[in-house]
Amino acid sequence: MSPEKRTVSWLLGVVVLMGALSWAAVPFYNWFCKVTGYGGTTQVAEQPSDHEIDEVVRVRFDANVDKNLDWSFKPMQNRMDLKIGENALAFYEAVNTSDEPITGTASFNVAPEVAGYYFIKVECFCFTEQTLQPGESIEMPVSFYVDPELVNDRDAKWVRDITLSYTFHRTEPKQAALDEDPAKAVN
């Protein structure tokens, strides 16, 4: 093989490798955040906690709305003081203030970031799209606990104030997109 063909083959291989790495970056980053709690990403449990300890943590609640979403959105409580490991239920309220049906999806994070690994959601409205009709309001629950292992973590054991923050973003409803083009269905 000539040096020119070898160089072109090598460069083509680099381009393919870079494309593959960039394609894999988002799923890998999401996986990394879920496993480590990096960036305030919370963990998810299938069932409530069965163990609590006699130390108290304060959870504060924050709500934001993307500027493209005509909703009001707020926590129904500002904070909760609970034992570490205690199962808790908090509520948020969203109101569609526009004159059209709007679908939104919530993103979330926890601060400080180190607490994300120990903030466990059992049930959350952020796992599904929310479609509200004009003027409609909805109360949305989030069931959670703070894992007692928090007190054994070298970096997180001092955390006693945690903020759970949600931001609602406008999204296109999945069902409407499927009704328009059934080829968009993903199996």
CSV table of C-alpha atoms in Angstrom, one decimal:
chain,number,residue,atom,x,y,z
A,1,MET,CA,0.0,0.0,0.0
A,2,SER,CA,1.4,3.4,-0.9
A,3,PRO,CA,2.1,6.0,1.8
A,4,GLU,CA,-0.7,8.2,0.5
A,5,LYS,CA,-3.3,5.4,0.7
A,6,ARG,CA,-2.0,4.5,4.2
A,7,THR,CA,-2.3,8.1,5.3
A,8,VAL,CA,-5.9,8.4,3.9
A,9,SER,CA,-6.8,5.0,5.5
A,10,TRP,CA,-5.4,6.2,8.8
A,11,LEU,CA,-7.2,9.6,8.7
A,12,LEU,CA,-10.4,7.8,7.7
A,13,GLY,CA,-10.0,5.5,10.7
A,14,VAL,CA,-9.5,8.6,13.0
A,15,VAL,CA,-12.7,10.2,11.6
A,16,VAL,CA,-14.7,7.0,12.1
A,17,LEU,CA,-13.3,6.6,15.6
A,18,MET,CA,-14.1,10.3,16.5
A,19,GLY,CA,-17.7,9.9,15.1
A,20,ALA,CA,-18.2,6.7,17.2
A,21,LEU,CA,-16.9,8.4,20.3
A,22,SER,CA,-19.1,11.4,19.9
A,23,TRP,CA,-22.1,9.2,19.3
A,24,ALA,CA,-21.4,7.3,22.5
A,25,ALA,CA,-20.6,10.3,24.6
A,26,VAL,CA,-24.2,11.3,25.5
A,27,PRO,CA,-25.3,7.8,26.6
A,28,PHE,CA,-22.0,7.2,28.4
A,29,TYR,CA,-22.3,10.6,30.2
A,30,ASN,CA,-25.9,9.8,31.2
A,31,TRP,CA,-24.9,6.4,32.5
A,32,PHE,CA,-21.9,7.9,34.4
A,33,CYS,CA,-24.1,10.6,36.0
A,34,LYS,CA,-26.7,8.0,37.1
A,35,VAL,CA,-24.1,5.7,38.6
A,36,THR,CA,-22.1,8.4,40.4
A,37,GLY,CA,-24.7,11.1,41.1
A,38,TYR,CA,-22.4,13.5,39.2
A,39,GLY,CA,-24.0,16.8,38.4
A,40,GLY,CA,-26.7,16.3,41.0
A,41,THR,CA,-28.2,13.4,39.2
A,42,THR,CA,-30.5,11.5,41.6
A,43,GLN,CA,-30.8,7.7,41.9
A,44,VAL,CA,-34.0,5.8,41.4
A,45,ALA,CA,-35.4,3.0,43.6
A,46,GLU,CA,-38.3,0.6,42.9
A,47,GLN,CA,-39.4,0.6,46.5
A,48,PRO,CA,-39.3,2.9,49.6
A,49,SER,CA,-36.5,2.8,52.1
A,50,ASP,CA,-36.8,0.3,54.9
A,51,HIS,CA,-34.1,1.9,57.2
A,52,GLU,CA,-33.8,5.3,58.8
A,53,ILE,CA,-31.4,6.8,61.2
A,54,ASP,CA,-31.7,9.4,63.9
A,55,GLU,CA,-30.1,12.2,61.9
A,56,VAL,CA,-32.1,15.0,60.2
A,57,VAL,CA,-31.7,16.4,56.8
A,58,ARG,CA,-33.5,19.5,55.4
A,59,VAL,CA,-34.7,19.2,51.9
A,60,ARG,CA,-35.6,22.4,50.1
A,61,PHE,CA,-37.7,22.5,47.0
A,62,ASP,CA,-37.2,24.7,43.9
A,63,ALA,CA,-39.2,25.1,40.7
A,64,ASN,CA,-38.4,26.8,37.4
A,65,VAL,CA,-40.1,27.1,34.0
A,66,ASP,CA,-38.3,27.4,30.7
A,67,LYS,CA,-39.1,30.7,29.0
A,68,ASN,CA,-40.9,28.9,26.1
A,69,LEU,CA,-43.4,27.3,28.4
A,70,ASP,CA,-46.5,29.3,29.4
A,71,TRP,CA,-46.9,27.6,32.8
A,72,SER,CA,-46.6,28.6,36.4
A,73,PHE,CA,-44.8,25.9,38.4
A,74,LYS,CA,-44.1,25.9,42.1
A,75,PRO,CA,-43.4,23.6,45.0
A,76,MET,CA,-46.4,23.2,47.4
A,77,GLN,CA,-43.9,23.2,50.4
A,78,ASN,CA,-40.7,25.1,50.7
A,79,ARG,CA,-38.8,22.6,52.7
A,80,MET,CA,-39.1,19.4,54.7
A,81,ASP,CA,-37.0,18.3,57.7
A,82,LEU,CA,-36.8,14.5,57.8
A,83,LYS,CA,-34.7,11.7,59.2
A,84,ILE,CA,-32.1,10.3,56.9
A,85,GLY,CA,-33.7,7.2,55.3
A,86,GLU,CA,-37.3,8.4,56.1
A,87,ASN,CA,-39.7,8.1,53.1
A,88,ALA,CA,-41.1,11.4,52.1
A,89,LEU,CA,-43.8,12.7,49.7
A,90,ALA,CA,-43.6,16.2,48.3
A,91,PHE,CA,-45.9,18.0,45.8
A,92,TYR,CA,-45.4,20.5,43.1
A,93,GLU,CA,-48.2,22.4,41.3
A,94,ALA,CA,-48.2,23.3,37.6
A,95,VAL,CA,-50.8,25.5,35.9
A,96,ASN,CA,-51.1,26.1,32.1
A,97,THR,CA,-51.5,29.8,31.8
A,98,SER,CA,-51.9,29.8,28.0
A,99,ASP,CA,-55.0,29.4,25.8
A,100,GLU,CA,-53.7,26.1,24.2
A,101,PRO,CA,-52.9,22.6,25.4
A,102,ILE,CA,-49.2,22.3,26.2
A,103,THR,CA,-47.0,19.3,27.0
A,104,GLY,CA,-44.0,19.7,29.3
A,105,THR,CA,-41.3,17.5,30.7
A,106,ALA,CA,-39.3,18.2,33.9
A,107,SER,CA,-35.6,18.0,34.3
A,108,PHE,CA,-34.1,17.9,37.8
A,109,ASN,CA,-31.0,18.1,39.8
A,110,VAL,CA,-29.9,18.0,43.4
A,111,ALA,CA,-27.5,20.4,45.2
A,112,PRO,CA,-25.0,20.0,46.5
A,113,GLU,CA,-23.9,17.6,43.7
A,114,VAL,CA,-22.3,15.2,46.1
A,115,ALA,CA,-25.8,14.5,47.6
A,116,GLY,CA,-27.2,13.4,44.2
A,117,TYR,CA,-25.9,9.8,44.7
A,118,TYR,CA,-27.8,9.6,48.0
A,119,PHE,CA,-31.0,11.3,47.0
A,120,ILE,CA,-33.3,8.4,46.0
A,121,LYS,CA,-36.5,8.9,44.0
A,122,VAL,CA,-39.1,6.2,44.3
A,123,GLU,CA,-41.8,7.9,42.2
A,124,CYS,CA,-41.6,11.1,40.3
A,125,PHE,CA,-43.6,13.2,37.8
A,126,CYS,CA,-40.3,13.9,36.0
A,127,PHE,CA,-40.4,10.4,34.6
A,128,THR,CA,-43.4,11.2,32.3
A,129,GLU,CA,-44.7,14.0,30.0
A,130,GLN,CA,-47.4,16.2,31.5
A,131,THR,CA,-50.0,17.6,29.1
A,132,LEU,CA,-52.2,20.4,30.5
A,133,GLN,CA,-55.2,22.0,28.9
A,134,PRO,CA,-55.7,25.8,28.9
A,135,GLY,CA,-56.1,26.9,32.5
A,136,GLU,CA,-55.7,23.4,33.9
A,137,SER,CA,-53.7,22.8,37.1
A,138,ILE,CA,-52.2,19.6,38.4
A,139,GLU,CA,-50.6,18.6,41.7
A,140,MET,CA,-47.6,16.3,41.0
A,141,PRO,CA,-46.0,14.1,43.7
A,142,VAL,CA,-42.4,13.1,44.2
A,143,SER,CA,-41.7,10.2,46.6
A,144,PHE,CA,-38.1,10.1,47.8
A,145,TYR,CA,-35.7,9.4,50.6
A,146,VAL,CA,-32.1,10.2,51.5
A,147,ASP,CA,-30.0,7.0,51.6
A,148,PRO,CA,-28.5,6.4,55.1
A,149,GLU,CA,-25.2,5.6,53.4
A,150,LEU,CA,-24.8,9.3,53.1
A,151,VAL,CA,-23.3,9.5,56.6
A,152,ASN,CA,-20.6,7.0,55.6
A,153,ASP,CA,-19.4,8.9,52.6
A,154,ARG,CA,-16.2,10.8,53.2
A,155,ASP,CA,-17.3,13.8,51.0
A,156,ALA,CA,-21.1,13.8,51.7
A,157,LYS,CA,-21.3,12.9,55.4
A,158,TRP,CA,-21.6,16.6,56.4
A,159,VAL,CA,-24.5,17.3,54.0
A,160,ARG,CA,-27.6,18.2,56.0
A,161,ASP,CA,-29.2,20.7,53.5
A,162,ILE,CA,-30.2,19.4,50.1
A,163,THR,CA,-32.1,21.3,47.4
A,164,LEU,CA,-34.3,19.4,44.9
A,165,SER,CA,-34.8,21.6,41.8
A,166,TYR,CA,-37.0,21.0,38.8
A,167,THR,CA,-37.3,22.9,35.5
A,168,PHE,CA,-40.2,22.3,33.2
A,169,HIS,CA,-39.5,22.4,29.5
A,170,ARG,CA,-41.9,22.5,26.6
A,171,THR,CA,-41.9,19.3,24.6
A,172,GLU,CA,-43.9,17.9,21.7
A,173,PRO,CA,-46.3,15.1,23.0
A,174,LYS,CA,-45.1,11.7,21.8
A,175,GLN,CA,-48.6,10.5,21.0
A,176,ALA,CA,-49.3,13.5,18.7
A,177,ALA,CA,-46.0,12.9,16.9
A,178,LEU,CA,-46.9,9.2,16.4
A,179,ASP,CA,-50.4,10.1,15.2
A,180,GLU,CA,-48.9,12.4,12.5
A,181,ASP,CA,-46.2,9.9,11.5
A,182,PRO,CA,-46.5,6.3,12.7
A,183,ALA,CA,-43.0,5.6,11.2
A,184,LYS,CA,-41.6,7.5,14.2
A,185,ALA,CA,-42.5,4.7,16.6
A,186,VAL,CA,-39.5,3.2,18.2
A,187,ASN,CA,-39.6,-0.4,19.4
